[in-house]
Amino acid sequence: MSVQVLFQNRRPDRIATLDEYRRSGGYTALSGILRDKSRRDVIQRVTEANLLGRGGAGFPAGKKWSLVAEDAPFPRYIVVNSDEMEPGTFKDRVLIHTDPHTIIEGIIITGYAVSAQKAFVFVRPSYETSAVILEQEVEAARQAGYLGKHILGSDFSFEIVVHRSGGRYICGEGTAILNAIMGKRPNPMKPPPYPTVKGLWGQPTVVNNIETLAFVPHIIRNGADWFKNLAATENGAGTKLYCISGKVRQPGCIELPIGTRLSEIIQDHCGGMLDGSQFKACLPGGASTRYLTPEHYDVPMDFDSLKAIGHRLGTAAIMVFDHKTCLVGVTLNLIQFFSRESCGWCTPCREGLPYIQDLLWRIENGEGREEYIPRLETMAKHMWNAYCALAPGAASPVESLLTFFEDEVREHISQRKCPFR
Amino acid sequence: MLPDQLRQHLQKVISEAEYPREKAIEVMYEIQKHFGYMSDAAMQEAARLLTMAPVELEELATFYDFIFREPVGKYVIQICDSAMCWLDGYESILEHLCARLNIRLGETTSDGLFTLLPACCIGYCDRSPAMLINRRVYGRLTAEKIDRILDRLRSLAESVQTDQATMS
C-alpha cells in the first residue's frame, strides 16, 4: 500500500482514539508551532507544500489564508466545509469516521495561522453520526488542553463548534455556507468582498474543505517537500481521498498519491470492473464534472492532468459507468438532483434546470425529437450565466453527454425508446 | 406550548451562541425530536426564543429538507434516489417499501409510525442503495433487509407503548 497520511490510523471497525492519534505523532505539530512558530511560518510552509483545496475548486490553501491581512479586524473565523452533498462524494464522512483528530488538529493550526478565535464545522444532516463523533472528539481535545483558553499554556485561545445543517446542496457553496451558519436563507453571495475580508458577521473568515485542513498537521510536521513528494505526478502535491462508486468490484474511499492513474485506481485498488462490465465512462470528480471516456482511461488523477484534457478533478469522486449503463438516464437523474437542489436565487438555474430535465425525460422515455439536441446545448450554455458556480457544474454532465455520447442520445430519439431497456 | 424542560434546554443551546439565530436549525431539530415536526405554535415560540421574526424562521423552515412543517411519522424514512442508488436498484427498493408500508412517497402510515420521503444523494454511494431513518443510515438494501428493519422498528415502537402503558 502507498503512503497513508489521513488514513494511517484507519481501522476496519472503529474510529481512531485521541491516544492512537497521539501515538502516531498527533498534536506534536500544534505543540511545536505554539512553542516557536509565527502564523507567517505556518502559512509559508502550507503555501510551499502547494496544498490545493480538496472541496472541488482546488484553490491553494496557504494563499487563501494569506488573504487575511495582518491588521484585519477581530474576531476572525474558520468555516470547515463538510456539507459534502456532491453526488458520488463521501470522503468527508469516511475521514471523520477514521481519524477525527487529524481534522481537529488541522483546524486548530489553521485558526492559529489566521489568528482566528472560533471554527464552525458545517455538517450535513445525513451525516448525523459524523456530527456526534466530531462533538465527542472536540470535547476530548478540549479535555486534553488542545482547545479552549491558553492552549497548551500559550497565548492562543480557540474554540470549535459543530454546526448542523438543515440539508440543502447550496449550503456547500463557499459563500452560501456563511449565510447558512448565520441563520439566514443560504443564498450564495458574489465576491468581492471575499469571505477572507468580510465573511461571518462581516468578519474575516477562512472557508476550507475538511479534507484540506486534515493535511495541515502532517505538512507542518514533515515539511513541504515531503508533502510534494507524496504525489504521483510532477505538479501534484500530497495524497488524495478518492471515492469510487458504480460498476467496480469494490467501491469505497481510498487514499492514494494524488495523480494516480484512473486505470490503476480502478484495476488495482477497486478490484477492476464488475464481471461482464466494460468501462464506458466515469464522472471523475462528482456529479458536476464532465463524462470522461475510455480514451483517457490512463489519465493521472490530479488537478493539472485533468485540466489539460478539459476535465476537472472536482471532489475526486469517481462514478464509474459500464457499457450497460444508459448515460441519458444517468444524466437525467443528475439533472433531477440539480434542479431539485437549485436554491432558486437566480433564473438561469431555477428555470433552466427543470427545462433541461424535461427535455432529457422526453428523450429517455421515447418522446425525444431531433431539435431537442440543439435546445439542450443552448439551455446548458445559459447555465454559465447563473449567479453561482453550481449551475455551470450542473451543465457539465449534459454538455459532455452531447459531446461524447451524441450517438446514444440520437438512438433514443430514432428508436423512440431507451435502447438499454 | 413547549414543555418547561425543553424550553430551558433550548435557552441553554441558544445561550452558547454569539448570535442567537446561529442556532435556528438546531433549535428546530430539538423541537422536532420532541414533537416530530414544527407546528405553527412551535414556530412562534422558537422564533421568540431565537429573537427572530416568525417569518424569518419560516424562511429557513421551508427551505431545508430536514425541517418538517407538517406532522410526520415516528420514523421518517428518506430514500435516496440519486445516481448510484438509482443505478443499484432504487426503483425496486422503493416499490418494496411502498408495498410493505402501504403508502406512496410523501405519505404517512395510518398508525402514524412511518413517513416515506424522497431524498437526493445522502452520501453513501459506496453502500448503495441506501436510505435514512431518522437521520440514521441503512445501506446495501435488499427487500429482506428492509423487512427486518421495519419489523424491528415496529416492535420497538410497540414495546415503548407497552412501557408507557405500564407506567401510567
XYZ file of C-alpha atoms in Angstrom:
589
model
C 0.000 0.000 0.000
C 1.194 3.522 -0.764
C 1.923 6.046 1.996
C -1.153 6.676 4.102
C -1.377 10.123 5.660
C -5.015 10.808 6.540
C -5.810 7.094 6.724
C -2.677 5.949 8.583
C -4.789 5.156 11.656
C -7.640 3.587 9.683
C -9.253 0.597 11.324
C -11.861 -1.690 9.849
C -14.479 -1.270 12.548
C -13.996 1.923 14.548
C -12.554 5.406 14.677
C -9.020 6.076 15.948
C -8.921 7.409 19.506
C -7.102 10.507 20.684
C -4.358 8.311 22.176
C -3.908 6.397 18.958
C -3.673 9.649 17.033
C -1.094 10.935 19.512
C 0.939 7.726 19.251
C 1.206 8.383 15.513
C 2.650 11.829 16.225
C -0.639 13.638 16.598
C -0.734 17.119 18.166
C 3.067 17.497 18.013
C 2.623 19.886 15.089
C 0.342 22.036 17.241
C 2.629 21.994 20.280
C 5.591 22.756 18.012
C 4.107 25.848 16.377
C 2.795 27.167 19.694
C 6.337 26.901 21.045
C 8.270 28.791 18.418
C 6.473 29.396 15.097
C 4.703 32.531 13.938
C 1.471 32.488 11.948
C 3.534 33.579 8.938
C 5.774 30.479 9.317
C 2.719 28.255 9.219
C 1.231 29.951 6.161
C 4.574 29.858 4.386
C 5.026 26.141 4.922
C 1.493 25.298 3.754
C 1.978 27.580 0.724
C 5.282 25.881 -0.137
C 3.608 22.496 0.173
C 1.183 23.538 -2.576
C -1.812 22.194 -0.651
C -4.744 22.709 -3.021
C -8.318 22.826 -1.725
C -9.892 19.379 -1.717
C -13.511 20.557 -1.857
C -13.631 20.931 -5.620
C -12.158 24.283 -6.598
C -8.501 23.454 -5.903
C -7.591 26.892 -4.566
C -4.201 26.972 -2.746
C -4.904 26.837 1.000
C -1.835 28.845 2.030
C -2.703 31.620 -0.406
C -6.257 31.781 0.920
C -5.006 32.158 4.481
C -2.576 34.890 3.491
C -5.560 36.919 2.249
C -6.453 37.535 5.890
C -4.417 40.700 6.443
C -2.145 41.096 9.474
C -4.218 44.077 10.606
C -7.608 42.544 9.766
C -10.240 43.068 12.467
C -11.152 40.581 15.170
C -12.868 38.244 15.780
C -11.885 36.047 12.848
C -13.493 32.762 11.971
C -12.763 29.442 10.286
C -15.527 27.599 8.453
C -14.869 23.934 7.825
C -16.969 22.700 4.957
C -18.231 19.169 5.443
C -21.540 19.708 3.709
C -20.463 17.171 1.081
C -23.624 16.895 -0.976
C -21.982 16.408 -4.357
C -23.422 13.110 -5.632
C -20.739 10.426 -5.589
C -18.769 12.093 -2.806
C -18.451 10.580 0.655
C -14.797 11.134 1.625
C -15.511 13.608 4.427
C -17.743 11.078 6.111
C -15.136 8.317 5.867
C -12.412 10.696 7.083
C -14.429 11.759 10.142
C -15.156 8.104 10.903
C -11.454 7.234 10.552
C -9.273 9.754 12.360
C -11.184 12.802 13.614
C -8.225 14.267 15.479
C -6.185 14.906 12.342
C -9.119 17.112 11.316
C -9.336 18.786 14.700
C -5.587 19.463 14.905
C -5.674 20.826 11.343
C -8.497 23.200 12.224
C -6.705 24.466 15.322
C -3.471 25.104 13.388
C -5.433 26.911 10.675
C -7.026 29.012 13.394
C -3.563 29.866 14.659
C -2.346 30.701 11.134
C -5.013 33.377 10.646
C -5.338 34.352 14.336
C -8.944 33.174 14.457
C -10.964 32.645 17.603
C -13.517 30.116 16.537
C -14.245 27.475 13.913
C -17.583 26.185 12.713
C -17.589 22.666 11.302
C -20.577 22.537 8.989
C -22.067 19.021 8.764
C -24.955 17.853 6.597
C -27.904 16.150 8.327
C -27.444 12.738 6.733
C -24.060 12.649 8.486
C -25.546 12.887 11.973
C -23.181 10.165 13.232
C -20.240 12.236 11.933
C -21.537 15.278 13.812
C -21.775 13.249 17.021
C -18.239 11.871 16.576
C -16.861 15.360 15.992
C -18.610 16.726 19.077
C -17.232 13.915 21.243
C -13.704 14.250 19.924
C -13.711 18.057 20.121
C -14.595 17.600 23.775
C -11.758 15.078 24.178
C -9.355 17.581 22.591
C -10.609 20.271 24.956
C -10.061 18.000 27.976
C -6.530 17.361 26.757
C -5.818 21.098 26.601
C -5.762 21.446 22.792
C -8.824 23.696 22.718
C -10.169 26.464 24.925
C -8.300 29.268 26.608
C -4.492 29.391 26.534
C -3.945 26.231 24.542
C -1.016 24.235 25.972
C -0.118 27.226 28.132
C 0.282 29.587 25.161
C -1.406 32.914 24.388
C -3.555 31.252 21.772
C -7.227 30.531 22.585
C -9.549 28.797 20.167
C -12.911 27.038 20.007
C -14.528 24.566 17.610
C -18.295 24.344 17.214
C -20.102 21.632 15.256
C -22.851 23.268 13.191
C -25.671 21.059 11.910
C -27.150 21.926 8.540
C -30.824 21.671 7.672
C -29.813 19.943 4.440
C -29.530 21.589 1.009
C -26.865 21.278 -1.693
C -26.367 25.053 -1.977
C -25.054 25.154 1.606
C -21.774 23.652 0.388
C -21.151 26.675 -1.830
C -18.369 28.783 -0.314
C -20.460 31.874 0.387
C -23.918 30.349 0.891
C -22.410 28.366 3.768
C -21.808 31.669 5.574
C -25.460 32.678 5.318
C -26.439 29.179 6.451
C -24.321 29.440 9.609
C -25.647 32.921 10.361
C -29.192 31.542 10.342
C -30.132 33.281 7.110
C -31.539 31.784 3.945
C -28.425 30.284 2.333
C -28.285 32.308 -0.858
C -24.865 32.484 -2.474
C -23.084 35.857 -2.426
C -20.881 37.114 -5.210
C -17.474 38.343 -4.090
C -15.965 40.857 -3.561
C -15.848 41.237 -0.675
C -14.249 37.817 -0.269
C -15.026 35.888 2.901
C -11.399 36.343 3.973
C -12.186 40.075 4.203
C -15.879 40.056 5.151
C -17.316 36.679 5.990
C -19.351 35.579 9.013
C -20.987 38.654 10.583
C -18.819 40.840 8.378
C -15.617 39.498 9.950
C -12.613 37.848 8.220
C -13.455 34.190 7.599
C -11.490 31.365 6.031
C -13.622 28.666 4.397
C -11.852 25.356 3.733
C -12.889 21.810 2.995
C -12.444 19.351 5.857
C -10.014 17.111 3.897
C -7.822 20.113 3.073
C -7.401 21.003 6.749
C -6.762 17.402 7.793
C -3.477 17.524 5.840
C -2.189 20.574 7.699
C -0.682 18.886 10.801
C 1.190 16.419 8.590
C 2.622 19.203 6.421
C 3.757 21.135 9.475
C 5.366 18.045 10.979
C 7.004 16.569 7.882
C 7.655 19.597 5.713
C 6.593 20.951 2.354
C 8.959 18.791 0.294
C 7.763 15.617 1.960
C 4.186 16.551 1.040
C 5.011 17.402 -2.561
C 6.928 14.142 -2.968
C 3.881 12.116 -1.960
C 2.292 12.879 -5.321
C 2.480 10.530 -8.280
C 2.936 13.425 -10.700
C 5.478 16.223 -11.022
C 2.959 19.023 -10.490
C 0.810 17.288 -7.904
C 1.261 17.561 -4.142
C 0.183 15.170 -1.431
C -2.237 12.310 -1.361
C -5.939 12.410 -2.186
C -9.012 10.688 -0.852
C -10.685 9.156 -3.888
C -14.299 7.971 -3.635
C -15.098 5.282 -6.159
C -18.658 4.167 -6.753
C -20.605 2.451 -9.500
C -19.701 -0.536 -11.624
C -16.487 -1.636 -9.917
C -15.975 -4.705 -7.727
C -15.001 -2.858 -4.567
C -16.383 0.671 -4.298
C -15.096 2.777 -1.418
C -12.928 5.632 -0.268
C -9.172 5.154 -0.612
C -6.139 7.332 -0.033
C -3.642 7.311 -2.898
C -0.882 9.572 -4.164
C -2.583 12.413 -5.995
C -2.135 11.844 -9.703
C -2.565 8.064 -9.523
C -3.819 6.913 -12.910
C -7.542 6.274 -13.281
C -6.822 2.804 -14.699
C -4.700 1.937 -11.675
C -7.358 3.182 -9.266
C -9.994 1.010 -10.893
C -7.892 -2.079 -11.685
C -5.561 -2.270 -8.686
C -7.495 -0.598 -5.911
C -11.138 -1.362 -6.673
C -10.742 -4.919 -7.936
C -11.483 -3.875 -11.515
C -14.823 -3.563 -13.230
C -17.746 -5.820 -12.246
C -17.818 -9.193 -14.006
C -19.100 -8.765 -17.527
C -18.747 -4.980 -17.354
C -16.632 -2.801 -19.625
C -15.616 0.734 -18.718
C -17.785 3.106 -20.716
C -17.264 6.393 -18.907
C -16.885 7.946 -15.496
C -17.545 11.252 -13.864
C -14.069 11.860 -12.447
C -14.882 14.438 -9.780
C -18.501 14.170 -8.739
C -21.777 14.944 -10.468
C -20.761 18.399 -11.646
C -17.847 17.265 -13.800
C -17.762 16.055 -17.407
C -18.024 12.437 -18.543
C -14.572 11.030 -19.114
C -14.306 8.450 -21.908
C -12.101 5.317 -22.346
C -9.505 7.229 -24.399
C -8.457 8.898 -21.118
C -8.572 5.712 -19.026
C -4.903 6.201 -18.085
C -5.148 9.863 -17.089
C -3.298 10.819 -13.891
C -5.995 11.904 -11.450
C -4.748 15.303 -10.328
C -5.814 18.905 -10.890
C -3.431 19.753 -13.755
C -3.604 16.491 -15.692
C -7.395 16.548 -15.817
C -7.464 20.232 -16.655
C -5.094 19.595 -19.563
C -7.676 17.316 -21.192
C -10.640 19.578 -20.437
C -11.802 17.866 -17.263
C -11.899 18.687 -13.552
C -10.726 16.746 -10.509
C -13.608 18.269 -8.518
C -14.034 16.255 -5.330
C -12.265 13.222 -6.867
C -15.485 11.248 -6.562
C -15.164 8.779 -9.424
C -18.549 7.469 -10.540
C -17.942 4.550 -12.874
C -20.389 3.501 -15.602
C -20.257 0.369 -17.726
C -21.383 -0.430 -21.266
C -24.812 -1.462 -19.966
C -25.442 1.921 -18.321
C -27.702 4.376 -20.162
C -25.976 7.728 -19.860
C -29.106 9.622 -20.895
C -30.736 8.026 -17.867
C -27.804 8.884 -15.605
C -27.736 12.472 -16.852
C -31.471 12.780 -16.311
C -31.023 11.527 -12.760
C -28.208 14.014 -12.102
C -30.219 16.902 -13.538
C -33.135 15.905 -11.341
C -30.787 16.263 -8.412
C -29.535 19.676 -9.526
C -32.924 21.064 -10.398
C -34.372 19.866 -7.094
C -31.465 21.348 -5.187
C -31.373 24.676 -7.045
C -31.719 27.325 -4.349
C -33.919 29.389 -6.662
C -31.890 32.548 -6.232
C -31.233 33.150 -9.943
C -33.298 32.480 -13.048
C -30.908 30.509 -15.310
C -30.575 27.775 -12.708
C -34.125 27.865 -11.351
C -35.807 27.868 -14.764
C -33.155 26.254 -16.926
C -32.535 23.054 -14.987
C -36.196 21.919 -14.928
C -36.347 22.673 -18.654
C -33.267 20.511 -19.312
C -34.749 17.832 -17.081
C -37.950 17.824 -19.117
C -36.099 17.513 -22.430
C -33.966 14.650 -21.126
C -37.014 12.927 -19.656
C -38.736 13.040 -23.039
C -35.669 11.631 -24.801
C -35.241 8.854 -22.241
C -38.925 7.960 -22.435
C -39.281 7.763 -26.219
C -40.718 11.217 -26.777
C -37.483 12.832 -27.957
C -37.089 14.908 -31.107
C -34.034 15.890 -33.107
C -34.495 19.573 -32.282
C -34.121 18.813 -28.575
C -30.388 18.317 -29.056
C -29.550 21.927 -30.035
C -32.077 23.122 -27.461
C -30.244 21.172 -24.748
C -26.990 22.754 -25.892
C -28.482 26.236 -25.672
C -30.023 25.629 -22.267
C -26.776 24.192 -20.914
C -24.967 27.308 -22.136
C -27.400 29.507 -20.194
C -26.177 27.860 -17.006
C -22.912 29.754 -17.398
C -24.845 32.978 -16.782
C -26.098 31.787 -13.429
C -25.179 33.594 -10.221
C -23.004 30.896 -8.618
C -20.724 28.094 -9.832
C -23.146 25.290 -9.040
C -25.210 25.818 -12.209
C -22.286 25.565 -14.672
C -21.360 22.445 -12.693
C -24.828 21.059 -13.317
C -24.406 21.743 -17.033
C -21.206 19.668 -17.214
C -22.768 16.188 -17.479
C -25.291 17.491 -20.039
C -22.687 19.202 -22.219
C -20.351 16.212 -22.134
C -23.227 13.799 -22.824
C -23.839 15.721 -26.049
C -20.149 15.946 -26.872
C -19.173 12.326 -26.296
C -22.413 10.362 -26.482
C -24.492 12.180 -29.066
C -25.000 8.880 -30.923
C -26.553 7.375 -27.824
C -28.881 10.364 -27.483
C -29.846 10.072 -31.167
C -30.528 6.337 -30.784
C -33.021 7.159 -28.038
C -34.717 9.584 -30.399
C -34.748 7.404 -33.520
C -35.828 4.223 -31.709
C -38.397 6.193 -29.712
C -37.274 4.348 -26.560
C -34.280 3.811 -24.319
C -32.099 1.251 -26.119
C -30.823 -0.039 -22.777
C -34.218 -1.117 -21.533
C -46.688 25.445 24.366
C -43.208 23.985 24.809
C -42.697 21.920 27.960
C -40.575 23.786 30.540
C -37.731 21.307 30.363
C -37.468 21.624 26.576
C -37.678 25.420 26.712
C -34.884 25.580 29.276
C -32.794 23.241 27.145
C -33.351 25.440 24.087
C -32.451 28.565 26.058
C -29.199 26.898 27.043
C -28.460 25.906 23.439
C -29.106 29.458 22.266
C -27.026 30.988 25.043
C -23.963 29.096 23.779
C -24.011 31.067 20.515
C -22.655 34.549 19.865
C -25.740 35.310 17.770
C -28.977 33.502 18.684
C -30.139 32.837 15.107
C -26.987 30.790 14.518
C -28.878 28.115 16.456
C -32.069 28.264 14.384
C -31.651 24.840 12.778
C -30.523 23.192 15.992
C -33.488 24.617 17.894
C -35.866 23.281 15.249
C -34.154 19.860 15.360
C -34.566 19.750 19.154
C -38.247 20.649 18.884
C -38.711 18.020 16.173
C -37.091 15.443 18.444
C -39.926 16.156 20.847
C -42.936 16.755 18.564
C -41.762 15.254 15.281
C -42.468 18.431 13.320
C -42.696 22.207 13.602
C -46.279 23.228 14.305
C -47.354 26.853 13.872
C -47.288 27.301 17.635
C -43.811 25.759 17.872
C -42.604 28.058 15.094
C -43.891 31.094 17.002
C -42.221 30.097 20.226
C -38.951 29.031 18.578
C -38.769 32.375 16.745
C -39.310 34.223 20.014
C -36.528 32.273 21.751
C -34.216 32.946 18.804
C -35.205 36.640 18.741
C -36.205 36.267 15.109
C -39.361 37.386 13.375
C -41.576 34.324 12.806
C -41.363 34.934 9.062
C -37.559 34.796 9.233
C -37.663 31.382 10.849
C -40.315 30.297 8.355
C -37.930 31.265 5.591
C -35.488 28.680 6.945
C -38.023 26.020 7.904
C -39.457 25.904 4.409
C -36.036 25.965 2.769
C -34.498 22.878 4.318
C -35.188 19.203 3.597
C -34.942 18.065 7.188
C -37.353 20.521 8.796
C -40.958 19.366 8.686
C -43.860 21.808 8.796
C -46.475 19.042 8.784
C -46.873 16.084 11.144
C -44.668 13.130 10.236
C -44.481 9.567 11.479
C -42.392 8.434 14.407
C -39.879 7.145 11.867
C -39.095 9.332 8.867
C -37.684 7.238 6.047
C -35.776 9.204 3.417
C -34.884 7.028 0.483
C -32.000 8.133 -1.747
C -32.884 8.383 -5.435
C -29.635 9.882 -6.763
C -27.306 8.373 -9.348
C -25.608 5.471 -7.579
C -28.656 4.313 -5.623
C -30.759 4.718 -8.740
C -28.339 2.521 -10.720
C -28.306 -0.046 -7.925
C -31.974 -0.810 -7.587
C -33.628 2.261 -6.085
C -36.840 1.608 -8.012
C -37.377 -1.914 -6.691
C -36.438 -0.822 -3.168
C -38.980 1.980 -3.320
C -41.612 -0.359 -4.694
C -40.981 -2.787 -1.852
C -41.143 -0.067 0.793
C -44.398 1.292 -0.612
C -45.912 -2.203 -0.697
C -44.804 -3.076 2.816
C -45.969 0.233 4.292
C -48.989 0.509 2.039
C -48.271 4.167 1.309
C -46.794 6.212 -1.511
C -43.857 8.618 -1.375
C -44.794 11.609 0.742
C -47.356 9.745 2.841
C -47.542 8.523 6.428
C -48.830 5.122 7.534
C -52.252 5.161 9.178
C -50.753 4.036 12.510
C -48.550 7.135 12.429
C -45.343 5.105 12.589
C -43.687 5.698 9.201
C -43.373 8.599 6.783
C -41.736 7.910 3.426
C -39.912 10.791 1.732
C -37.596 11.117 -1.259
C -34.026 12.254 -0.650
C -31.278 13.166 -3.029
C -27.734 11.856 -2.625
C -27.255 11.128 1.075
C -23.522 10.430 0.697
C -23.494 6.643 0.973
C -22.671 5.893 -2.675
C -20.319 3.105 -1.556
C -23.231 1.379 0.189
C -25.983 1.850 -2.367
C -28.914 1.558 -2.405
C -29.310 3.424 0.839
C -31.863 5.245 2.965
C -32.043 7.221 6.177
C -34.418 6.585 9.031
C -34.457 9.496 11.461
C -31.083 10.555 10.040
C -29.525 7.120 10.623
C -28.270 5.347 7.530
C -29.163 1.881 6.254
C -27.156 0.769 3.227
C -26.857 -2.117 0.751
C -30.600 -2.508 0.991
C -32.461 -5.594 -0.140
C -36.138 -6.479 0.264
C -35.248 -8.867 3.114
C -33.138 -6.275 4.873
C -35.928 -3.708 4.646
C -38.386 -6.205 6.130
C -36.069 -6.836 9.059
C -35.567 -3.106 9.684
C -39.291 -2.318 9.552
C -40.159 -5.270 11.814
C -37.580 -4.209 14.353
C -38.801 -0.591 14.399
C -42.416 -1.752 14.723
C -41.649 -3.946 17.707
C -39.508 -1.196 19.217
C -42.446 1.220 18.986
C -44.781 -1.380 20.484
C -42.502 -2.039 23.455
C -42.223 1.695 24.150
C -46.027 1.929 24.111
C -46.328 -1.045 26.478
C -43.789 0.560 28.837
C -45.728 3.805 28.857
C -48.995 1.964 29.495
C -47.453 0.106 32.434
C -46.079 3.313 33.893
C -49.360 5.246 33.703
